[in-house]
Short mmCIF file of C-alpha atoms and ligand atoms in Angstrom, two decimals:
data_model
loop_
_atom_site.label_atom_id
_atom_site.label_comp_id
_atom_site.label_asym_id
_atom_site.label_seq_id
_atom_site.Cartn_x
_atom_site.Cartn_y
_atom_site.Cartn_z
CA UNK X 1 29.46 -16.02 -8.40
CA UNK X 2 26.12 -16.34 -6.72
CA UNK X 3 23.54 -14.35 -4.84
CA UNK X 4 21.86 -15.50 -1.65
CA UNK X 5 18.29 -14.56 -0.89
CA UNK X 6 16.80 -14.90 2.60
CA UNK X 7 13.17 -14.40 3.63
CA UNK X 8 12.78 -12.50 6.89
CA UNK X 9 9.24 -11.22 6.52
CA UNK X 10 6.46 -11.23 4.02
CA UNK X 11 6.69 -15.02 4.24
CA UNK X 12 4.73 -16.94 6.82
CA UNK X 13 5.12 -14.39 9.62
CA UNK X 14 3.57 -11.15 10.73
CA UNK X 15 6.65 -8.93 10.69
CA UNK X 16 6.07 -7.35 7.27
CA UNK X 17 8.08 -7.42 4.07
CA UNK X 18 11.83 -7.93 4.67
CA UNK X 19 14.32 -9.70 2.38
CA UNK X 20 18.11 -10.02 2.61
CA UNK X 21 20.27 -10.36 -0.50
CA UNK X 22 23.96 -11.18 -0.12
CA UNK X 23 26.57 -11.00 -2.86
CA UNK X 24 30.25 -11.94 -2.68
CA UNK X 25 31.03 -8.67 -0.87
CA UNK X 26 27.88 -6.64 -0.33
CA UNK X 27 24.68 -7.11 1.65
CA UNK X 28 21.38 -5.45 0.80
CA UNK X 29 17.94 -5.48 2.39
CA UNK X 30 14.75 -4.97 0.40
CA UNK X 31 11.90 -3.45 2.46
CA UNK X 32 11.65 -3.35 6.22
CA UNK X 33 7.97 -3.47 7.04
CA UNK X 34 5.59 -3.98 9.89
CA UNK X 35 2.18 -5.59 9.71
CA UNK X 36 -0.68 -3.19 10.26
CA UNK X 37 -3.57 -3.63 12.64
CA UNK X 38 -3.32 -5.53 15.88
CA UNK X 39 0.08 -7.02 15.29
CA UNK X 40 2.18 -4.16 16.64
CA UNK X 41 2.42 -6.02 19.92
CA UNK X 42 3.88 -9.17 18.49
CA UNK X 43 7.23 -10.13 19.99
CA UNK X 44 8.96 -10.57 16.61
CA UNK X 45 8.18 -6.96 15.74
CA UNK X 46 9.74 -5.58 18.91
CA UNK X 47 12.58 -8.10 19.09
CA UNK X 48 15.98 -7.95 17.34
CA UNK X 49 16.33 -8.43 13.59
CA UNK X 50 17.43 -11.96 12.64
CA UNK X 51 20.73 -10.69 11.15
CA UNK X 52 23.51 -8.33 12.19
CA UNK X 53 22.10 -4.98 11.03
CA UNK X 54 25.51 -3.28 11.34
CA UNK X 55 26.88 -5.40 8.46
CA UNK X 56 24.18 -4.38 5.96
CA UNK X 57 25.35 -1.94 3.26
CA UNK X 58 22.03 -0.66 1.97
CA UNK X 59 18.26 -0.91 2.14
CA UNK X 60 16.02 -0.52 -0.92
CA UNK X 61 12.37 0.34 -0.32
CA UNK X 62 9.64 -0.62 -2.80
CA UNK X 63 6.87 1.70 -1.58
CA UNK X 64 5.51 3.68 1.34
CA UNK X 65 2.95 1.28 2.85
CA UNK X 66 3.67 0.41 6.49
CA UNK X 67 4.04 -3.28 5.77
CA UNK X 68 7.08 -2.30 3.65
CA UNK X 69 8.57 0.63 5.61
CA UNK X 70 7.24 0.33 9.17
CA UNK X 71 10.37 -0.98 10.89
CA UNK X 72 12.93 1.26 9.13
CA UNK X 73 13.31 3.60 12.14
CA UNK X 74 13.87 0.55 14.35
CA UNK X 75 16.50 -0.75 11.91
CA UNK X 76 18.37 2.54 12.25
CA UNK X 77 17.88 2.62 16.02
CA UNK X 78 19.35 -0.92 16.15
CA UNK X 79 22.55 0.20 14.41
CA UNK X 80 22.03 0.16 10.63
CA UNK X 81 24.33 2.79 9.09
CA UNK X 82 24.01 2.18 5.36
CA UNK X 83 22.13 4.16 2.74
CA UNK X 84 18.38 3.82 2.21
CA UNK X 85 17.20 4.02 -1.41
CA UNK X 86 13.68 4.82 -2.62
CA UNK X 87 11.93 6.93 -5.23
CA UNK X 88 11.43 10.63 -4.37
CA UNK X 89 7.65 10.14 -4.06
CA UNK X 90 8.12 7.16 -1.74
CA UNK X 91 10.44 9.28 0.40
CA UNK X 92 7.80 12.00 0.85
CA UNK X 93 4.98 9.53 1.52
CA UNK X 94 7.04 7.33 3.85
CA UNK X 95 8.04 10.35 5.94
CA UNK X 96 4.36 11.20 6.50
CA UNK X 97 3.32 7.62 7.17
CA UNK X 98 6.16 6.88 9.60
CA UNK X 99 5.60 10.07 11.61
CA UNK X 100 1.90 9.30 11.77
CA UNK X 101 2.56 5.73 12.87
CA UNK X 102 5.05 6.87 15.53
CA UNK X 103 2.10 8.56 17.29
CA UNK X 104 0.00 5.40 17.04
CA UNK X 105 2.94 3.33 18.30
CA UNK X 106 3.40 5.65 21.27
CA UNK X 107 -0.26 5.15 22.28
CA UNK X 108 0.04 1.41 21.70
CA UNK X 109 3.21 1.22 23.79
CA UNK X 110 1.67 3.20 26.64
CA UNK X 111 -1.25 0.79 26.67
CA UNK X 112 1.09 -2.23 26.71
CA UNK X 113 3.43 -0.65 29.26
CA UNK X 114 6.51 -0.93 27.04
CA UNK X 115 8.88 1.29 25.09
CA UNK X 116 7.55 2.42 21.70
CA UNK X 117 9.12 0.65 18.72
CA UNK X 118 10.48 4.05 17.66
CA UNK X 119 9.71 7.73 18.04
CA UNK X 120 9.83 10.85 15.87
CA UNK X 121 13.60 11.21 16.48
CA UNK X 122 14.22 7.73 15.09
CA UNK X 123 12.16 8.62 12.02
CA UNK X 124 14.31 11.71 11.53
CA UNK X 125 17.47 9.62 11.96
CA UNK X 126 16.26 7.20 9.31
CA UNK X 127 15.54 9.92 6.77
CA UNK X 128 19.04 11.31 7.20
CA UNK X 129 20.20 8.09 5.49
CA UNK X 130 17.76 8.27 2.58
CA UNK X 131 19.03 8.78 -0.96
CA UNK X 132 16.48 8.94 -3.74
CA UNK X 133 16.65 6.68 -6.78
CA UNK X 134 14.48 7.20 -9.85
CA UNK X 135 12.91 4.49 -11.97
CA UNK X 136 15.16 3.05 -14.72
CA UNK X 137 18.48 4.17 -13.23
CA UNK X 138 21.00 1.44 -12.49
CA UNK X 139 22.97 2.34 -9.38
CA UNK X 140 25.66 0.58 -7.40
CA UNK X 141 24.30 0.55 -3.85
CA UNK X 142 26.67 -1.89 -2.15
CA UNK X 143 30.06 -3.41 -3.05
CA UNK X 144 29.41 -5.43 -6.20
CA UNK X 145 25.61 -4.99 -6.14
CA UNK X 146 23.43 -2.62 -8.14
CA UNK X 147 19.74 -1.74 -7.91
CA UNK X 148 17.25 -0.90 -10.65
CA UNK X 149 13.65 0.26 -10.02
CA UNK X 150 10.56 -0.11 -12.22
CA UNK X 151 7.02 1.23 -11.80
CA UNK X 152 4.53 -1.25 -10.32
CA UNK X 153 1.39 0.93 -10.59
CA UNK X 154 0.42 0.17 -6.97
CA UNK X 155 0.60 3.58 -5.24
CA UNK X 156 2.43 6.80 -6.08
CA UNK X 157 6.17 6.08 -6.41
CA UNK X 158 5.83 2.30 -5.97
CA UNK X 159 8.62 0.24 -7.50
CA UNK X 160 9.88 -3.24 -8.10
CA UNK X 161 13.57 -3.78 -7.33
CA UNK X 162 16.10 -5.75 -9.32
CA UNK X 163 19.39 -6.44 -7.53
CA UNK X 164 22.25 -7.54 -9.79
CA UNK X 165 25.84 -8.57 -9.19
CA UNK X 166 28.88 -7.80 -11.37
CA UNK X 167 28.32 -10.89 -13.53
CA UNK X 168 24.70 -10.08 -14.22
CA UNK X 169 23.06 -12.60 -11.87
CA UNK X 170 19.90 -10.93 -10.66
CA UNK X 171 17.06 -11.25 -8.17
CA UNK X 172 13.95 -9.11 -8.55
CA UNK X 173 11.26 -8.38 -5.98
CA UNK X 174 7.93 -6.98 -7.05
CA UNK X 175 6.92 -5.15 -3.89
CA UNK X 176 3.16 -4.79 -4.36
CA UNK X 177 1.74 -5.01 -7.88
CA UNK X 178 -0.95 -2.49 -8.82
CA UNK X 179 -4.54 -3.00 -9.90
CA UNK X 180 -3.82 -1.70 -13.43
CA UNK X 181 -5.24 0.10 -15.28
CA UNK X 182 -5.57 2.91 -12.74
CA UNK X 183 -6.92 6.37 -13.59
CA UNK X 184 -3.79 7.88 -12.01
CA UNK X 185 -0.75 5.64 -12.42
CA UNK X 186 0.74 3.97 -15.51
CA UNK X 187 0.31 0.19 -15.69
CA UNK X 188 2.88 -1.99 -13.94
CA UNK X 189 6.03 -2.76 -15.92
CA UNK X 190 7.01 -6.38 -16.52
CA UNK X 191 10.29 -7.73 -15.14
CA UNK X 192 11.80 -9.72 -18.02
CA UNK X 193 15.37 -10.05 -16.75
CA UNK X 194 15.57 -11.75 -13.35
CA UNK X 195 17.10 -15.13 -12.52
CA UNK X 196 14.82 -15.31 -9.49
CA UNK X 197 11.63 -13.38 -8.87
CA UNK X 198 9.82 -12.74 -5.58
CA UNK X 199 6.18 -11.95 -6.34
CA UNK X 200 3.51 -10.56 -4.06
CA UNK X 201 0.36 -12.68 -3.87
CA UNK X 202 -2.11 -10.73 -1.71
CA UNK X 203 -4.97 -11.53 -4.10
CA UNK X 204 -3.35 -14.67 -5.52
CA UNK X 205 -6.67 -16.53 -5.25
CA UNK X 206 -9.26 -13.75 -5.70
CA UNK X 207 -10.79 -11.71 -8.50
CA UNK X 208 -11.80 -8.06 -8.11
CA UNK X 209 -14.55 -7.85 -10.72
CA UNK X 210 -13.95 -4.15 -11.32
CA UNK X 211 -15.42 -3.83 -14.80
CA UNK X 212 -17.98 -1.15 -14.01
CA UNK X 213 -16.66 0.12 -10.70
CA UNK X 214 -17.03 3.79 -11.72
CA UNK X 215 -20.59 3.38 -12.91
CA UNK X 216 -21.51 1.52 -9.74
CA UNK X 217 -19.91 4.17 -7.55
CA UNK X 218 -21.77 6.90 -9.42
CA UNK X 219 -25.16 5.17 -9.19
CA UNK X 220 -24.79 4.34 -5.50
CA UNK X 221 -23.70 7.90 -4.74
CA UNK X 222 -26.75 9.23 -6.59
CA UNK X 223 -29.00 6.97 -4.47
CA UNK X 224 -27.19 8.09 -1.33
CA UNK X 225 -27.77 11.75 -2.20
CA UNK X 226 -31.50 10.98 -2.70
CA UNK X 227 -31.59 9.31 0.72
CA UNK X 228 -30.65 12.76 1.98
CA UNK X 229 -28.35 11.93 4.89
CA UNK X 230 -24.64 12.05 5.51
CA UNK X 231 -22.48 10.02 3.12
CA UNK X 232 -19.50 8.50 4.91
CA UNK X 233 -16.47 7.10 3.09
CA UNK X 234 -13.88 5.51 5.40
CA UNK X 235 -10.77 5.49 3.23
CA UNK X 236 -7.10 4.63 3.44
CA UNK X 237 -5.07 7.84 3.26
CA UNK X 238 -2.85 6.77 0.40
CA UNK X 239 -4.18 6.15 -3.12
CA UNK X 240 -7.77 5.23 -2.14
CA UNK X 241 -8.54 8.74 -0.86
CA UNK X 242 -6.98 10.32 -3.96
CA UNK X 243 -8.90 7.94 -6.24
CA UNK X 244 -12.16 8.91 -4.50
CA UNK X 245 -11.38 12.64 -4.79
CA UNK X 246 -10.53 12.19 -8.47
CA UNK X 247 -13.75 10.30 -9.24
CA UNK X 248 -15.87 12.72 -7.21
CA UNK X 249 -14.37 15.69 -9.01
CA UNK X 250 -15.29 14.02 -12.35
CA UNK X 251 -18.85 13.25 -11.19
CA UNK X 252 -19.35 16.86 -10.12
CA UNK X 253 -17.77 18.21 -13.31
CA UNK X 254 -20.04 16.20 -15.63
CA UNK X 255 -23.15 16.87 -13.56
CA UNK X 256 -23.63 13.27 -12.39
CA UNK X 257 -23.84 14.52 -8.81
CA UNK X 258 -25.47 17.68 -7.50
CA UNK X 259 -23.17 20.18 -5.85
CA UNK X 260 -23.09 18.97 -2.26
CA UNK X 261 -20.31 19.70 0.23
CA UNK X 262 -17.43 17.24 0.49
CA UNK X 263 -15.12 17.13 3.50
CA UNK X 264 -11.69 15.53 3.55
CA UNK X 265 -11.42 15.04 7.30
CA UNK X 266 -8.02 13.44 7.84
CA UNK X 267 -4.76 15.35 8.40
CA UNK X 268 -2.73 12.43 7.06
CA UNK X 269 -4.89 12.11 3.91
CA UNK X 270 -4.70 15.88 3.36
CA UNK X 271 -0.88 15.79 3.50
CA UNK X 272 -0.68 12.68 1.35
CA UNK X 273 -2.88 14.37 -1.26
CA UNK X 274 -0.39 17.26 -1.29
CA UNK X 275 2.37 14.78 -2.11
CA UNK X 276 0.23 13.38 -4.93
CA UNK X 277 -0.22 16.95 -6.26
CA UNK X 278 3.51 17.59 -5.95
CA UNK X 279 4.61 14.49 -7.87
CA UNK X 280 1.67 14.01 -10.23
CA UNK X 281 3.47 15.52 -13.19
CA UNK X 282 6.34 13.06 -12.67
CA UNK X 283 4.51 9.84 -11.89
CA UNK X 284 0.97 9.93 -13.32
CA UNK X 285 0.08 8.45 -16.69
CA UNK X 286 0.41 10.88 -19.62
CA UNK X 287 -3.34 11.49 -20.06
CA UNK X 288 -3.70 12.27 -16.35
CA UNK X 289 -0.73 14.63 -16.52
CA UNK X 290 -2.47 16.40 -19.42
CA UNK X 291 -5.57 16.68 -17.26
CA UNK X 292 -3.46 18.23 -14.48
CA UNK X 293 -2.00 20.71 -16.96
CA UNK X 294 -5.48 21.67 -18.17
CA UNK X 295 -7.25 21.80 -14.84
CA UNK X 296 -4.51 22.67 -12.38
CA UNK X 297 -5.54 20.09 -9.81
CA UNK X 298 -7.35 16.82 -10.40
CA UNK X 299 -8.21 16.36 -6.71
CA UNK X 300 -9.77 19.75 -6.01
CA UNK X 301 -13.27 21.03 -6.65
CA UNK X 302 -15.03 24.18 -5.43
CA UNK X 303 -17.07 22.62 -2.61
CA UNK X 304 -14.32 20.43 -1.18
CA UNK X 305 -13.22 21.44 2.33
CA UNK X 306 -10.09 20.02 3.94
CA UNK X 307 -10.41 20.02 7.70
CA UNK X 308 -6.94 19.86 9.20
CA UNK X 309 -7.65 21.02 12.76
CA UNK X 310 -9.97 19.40 15.29
CA UNK X 311 -11.95 22.62 15.38
CA UNK X 312 -12.51 22.65 11.61
CA UNK X 313 -13.41 18.98 11.79
CA UNK X 314 -16.08 19.62 14.42
CA UNK X 315 -17.66 22.32 12.26
CA UNK X 316 -18.58 19.70 9.63
CA UNK X 317 -21.56 18.76 11.77
CA UNK X 318 -23.11 22.18 11.16
CA UNK X 319 -23.10 21.66 7.42
CA UNK X 320 -26.54 20.47 6.26
CA UNK X 321 -27.09 17.02 4.74
CA UNK X 322 -26.56 15.58 2.24
CA UNK X 323 -22.79 15.91 2.50
CA UNK X 324 -19.86 13.60 1.89
CA UNK X 325 -17.24 12.95 4.57
CA UNK X 326 -14.04 11.12 3.63
CA UNK X 327 -11.91 10.18 6.63
CA UNK X 328 -9.59 7.48 7.99
CA UNK X 329 -9.22 4.85 9.15
CA UNK X 330 -10.06 2.72 6.14
CA UNK X 331 -11.46 -0.14 8.24
CA UNK X 332 -13.17 2.22 10.73
CA UNK X 333 -10.63 1.05 13.33
CA UNK X 334 -9.68 4.52 14.59
CA UNK X 335 -9.24 8.01 13.24
CA UNK X 336 -11.92 10.63 12.73
CA UNK X 337 -14.35 8.43 10.83
CA UNK X 338 -15.34 6.80 14.14
CA UNK X 339 -16.84 10.05 15.42
CA UNK X 340 -18.92 10.45 12.27
CA UNK X 341 -20.06 6.85 12.40
CA UNK X 342 -21.16 7.30 16.00
CA UNK X 343 -23.04 10.44 15.01
CA UNK X 344 -24.63 9.30 11.74
CA UNK X 345 -24.94 5.48 11.58
CA UNK X 346 -28.15 5.44 13.71
CA UNK X 347 -29.78 7.68 11.06
CA UNK X 348 -31.57 5.70 8.29
CA UNK X 349 -30.86 8.54 5.81
CA UNK X 350 -27.10 7.91 6.14
CA UNK X 351 -25.07 5.91 3.61
CA UNK X 352 -21.69 4.40 4.40
CA UNK X 353 -19.44 3.33 1.51
CA UNK X 354 -16.92 0.53 1.83
CA UNK X 355 -14.26 0.84 -0.84
CA UNK X 356 -11.43 -1.12 0.71
CA UNK X 357 -10.40 -4.35 2.35
CA UNK X 358 -11.95 -4.89 5.80
CA UNK X 359 -9.83 -7.12 8.02
CA UNK X 360 -11.51 -9.64 10.32
CA UNK X 361 -12.20 -8.17 13.75
CA UNK X 362 -12.43 -4.55 12.60
CA UNK X 363 -15.66 -2.49 12.92
CA UNK X 364 -15.62 -2.17 9.12
CA UNK X 365 -15.72 -5.95 8.71
CA UNK X 366 -18.66 -6.28 11.12
CA UNK X 367 -20.61 -3.58 9.27
CA UNK X 368 -19.81 -5.26 5.96
CA UNK X 369 -21.22 -8.50 7.34
CA UNK X 370 -24.48 -6.83 8.25
CA UNK X 371 -24.17 -6.27 12.02
CA UNK X 372 -27.06 -4.29 13.53
CA UNK X 373 -24.72 -2.49 15.88
CA UNK X 374 -20.99 -1.92 16.09
CA UNK X 375 -18.62 -0.97 18.90
CA UNK X 376 -16.79 2.28 18.23
CA UNK X 377 -14.50 3.95 20.78
CA UNK X 378 -15.98 1.90 23.61
CA UNK X 379 -19.64 2.50 22.82
CA UNK X 380 -22.24 0.45 20.94
CA UNK X 381 -23.58 2.29 17.91
CA UNK X 382 -26.84 1.17 16.27
CA UNK X 383 -26.66 0.82 12.50
CA UNK X 384 -29.72 2.12 10.68
CA UNK X 385 -27.68 3.46 7.78
CA UNK X 386 -27.40 1.86 4.34
CA UNK X 387 -24.05 0.12 3.94
CA UNK X 388 -22.76 0.07 0.36
CA UNK X 389 -19.95 -2.36 -0.34
CA UNK X 390 -18.11 -1.60 -3.58
CA UNK X 391 -15.50 -3.90 -5.07
CA UNK X 392 -12.70 -3.23 -7.47
CA UNK X 393 -11.03 -0.31 -5.67
CA UNK X 394 -8.15 -2.33 -4.28
CA UNK X 395 -4.62 -1.08 -5.05
CA UNK X 396 -3.50 -4.69 -5.59
CA UNK X 397 -3.49 -6.80 -8.73
CA UNK X 398 -5.99 -9.66 -8.55
CA UNK X 399 -5.56 -13.35 -9.39
CA UNK X 400 -5.66 -12.93 -13.16
CA UNK X 401 -3.48 -9.81 -13.19
CA UNK X 402 -0.85 -11.61 -11.08
CA UNK X 403 -0.87 -14.45 -13.61
CA UNK X 404 -0.36 -11.90 -16.42
CA UNK X 405 2.55 -10.49 -14.44
CA UNK X 406 4.10 -13.94 -14.03
CA UNK X 407 3.54 -14.71 -17.70
CA UNK X 408 5.32 -11.49 -18.74
CA UNK X 409 8.21 -12.32 -16.42
CA UNK X 410 8.55 -15.80 -17.87
CA UNK X 411 8.44 -14.63 -21.48
CA UNK X 412 12.00 -13.61 -22.32
CA UNK X 413 14.60 -14.68 -19.82
CA UNK X 414 12.77 -17.39 -17.91
CA UNK X 415 13.39 -16.94 -14.20
CA UNK X 416 14.66 -20.17 -12.75
CA UNK X 417 12.35 -19.72 -9.82
CA UNK X 418 9.38 -17.58 -8.75
CA UNK X 419 8.72 -17.21 -5.04
CA UNK X 420 5.14 -16.32 -4.18
CA UNK X 421 5.25 -14.26 -0.99
CA UNK X 422 3.44 -11.51 0.88
CA UNK X 423 0.03 -13.12 0.94
CA UNK X 424 -2.09 -15.38 3.08
CA UNK X 425 -0.59 -18.90 2.84
CA UNK X 426 -3.59 -20.15 0.80
CA UNK X 427 -3.21 -17.32 -1.73
CA UNK X 428 0.55 -17.91 -2.01
CA UNK X 429 0.04 -21.64 -2.62
CA UNK X 430 -2.78 -21.06 -5.11
CA UNK X 431 -0.69 -18.62 -7.18
CA UNK X 432 2.39 -20.87 -7.11
CA UNK X 433 0.29 -23.83 -8.26
CA UNK X 434 -1.21 -21.88 -11.15
CA UNK X 435 2.18 -20.53 -12.27
CA UNK X 436 3.35 -24.13 -12.35
CA UNK X 437 0.25 -25.60 -14.02
CA UNK X 438 -0.60 -22.92 -16.58
CA UNK X 439 2.76 -21.27 -17.30
CA UNK X 440 5.16 -24.12 -16.67
CA UNK X 441 7.12 -21.99 -14.22
CA UNK X 442 9.05 -23.24 -11.22
CA UNK X 443 7.12 -21.53 -8.41
CA UNK X 444 7.39 -22.17 -4.70
CA UNK X 445 6.10 -20.68 -1.45
CA UNK X 446 9.08 -19.64 0.68
CA UNK X 447 9.10 -20.03 4.44
CA UNK X 448 10.32 -17.56 7.02
CA UNK X 449 14.08 -17.76 7.53
CA UNK X 450 14.81 -19.78 4.38
CA UNK X 451 17.90 -18.96 2.31
CA UNK X 452 18.26 -19.72 -1.40
CA UNK X 453 21.38 -19.57 -3.55
CA UNK X 454 20.89 -18.20 -7.05
CA UNK X 455 23.44 -18.37 -9.86
CA UNK X 456 23.07 -17.72 -13.58
CA UNK X 457 22.17 -21.34 -14.20
CA UNK X 458 21.05 -22.82 -10.93
CA UNK X 459 18.94 -22.27 -7.86
CA UNK X 460 19.05 -24.22 -4.64
CA UNK X 461 17.97 -23.97 -1.03
CA UNK X 462 20.88 -23.79 1.43
ZN1 ZN R 501 1.36 -1.85 -0.65
#
């Protein structure tokens, strides 16, 4: 008996994470993502899937980021009729993210003069097929194939997936591995029992240097408050925003920061934070759960205002400086933050914090690189503000953490092969080389469309 593993995304192409596992009788997909940013228009994303979707029994989803869930509604629209498995938290987050992205896709499609990839109805159709699966619960999800999820500490509800056949041959996929330790989530769990392992390698060749990230954030915020202007934090809606709210609430509680107004100005981030509140007692680390029990909420504080409507959002301007505005998009490439940047970046009293990855070509990247002006919503905006770039807030494991993950995986039942995927090619190669050189593991960088056959004692490309 053998399992076959094929790479249809998250390897050498821009379509997002997508893996096919075939047993003797059943067929399972793991993740069905779309790349974020400017790649929505790419032909592969809009085109047919490279396999017959009607023959797939089930889809397992690792976590709610778009590059892992973004093409699920299209999969269903194209004829997939199986069950979709994910943790309850991933279900709630993915529903928000996919609805939000369906609006962005509609705008994108109108601009390109083509049909949107999917609409709100397709999202609804997809969620009708969802069945939740908790961590540490083995479940048969297709004829002869079972799934088992473990925490990866990446975002709320994130999981690695192990798929196993009746004889115990298994393939595990990490999804994204978290930047543990996190103040919210438990550390990632090792995967000691896979015959083949697919590992993410986003930061396969980079270090975060996050030793004193809290102290640095606190000091820079104190300076920003002294500067007296608006304090802008462009933030991704999931995990980064909640981390910022959590740290801010601590800084206010211990008196590190004076009581200045904070605005969470992003409908998506507001709803995502509600999901974090809802599932915190199930998914957070024990000490954080204790904190929730003691304090009620760990993301709320008395002078935090959540501005859901456009009207409420506009009223932020009337609030005197200094004030903190947290809004999407995380790379200043859309969303409400653009309006605040247009308004406040020309003011030398303003401080803008960068706490996330800034992709090449985005306004955030240009600001990070010291541009004196930036183009936002079709207009040039002069930058007189102080730009603070803070490292260490990524939700991904860095180079050394990924090596620790690989080492833990290799410890007990040595996987016969580790595939380094879901990274830039250089990062994937670097990680594979190090796993080989330092851990003696058999690591390779898979290519798009490749199929590998895994048995209990062998592995070969077919
Ligand atoms: Zn992710």
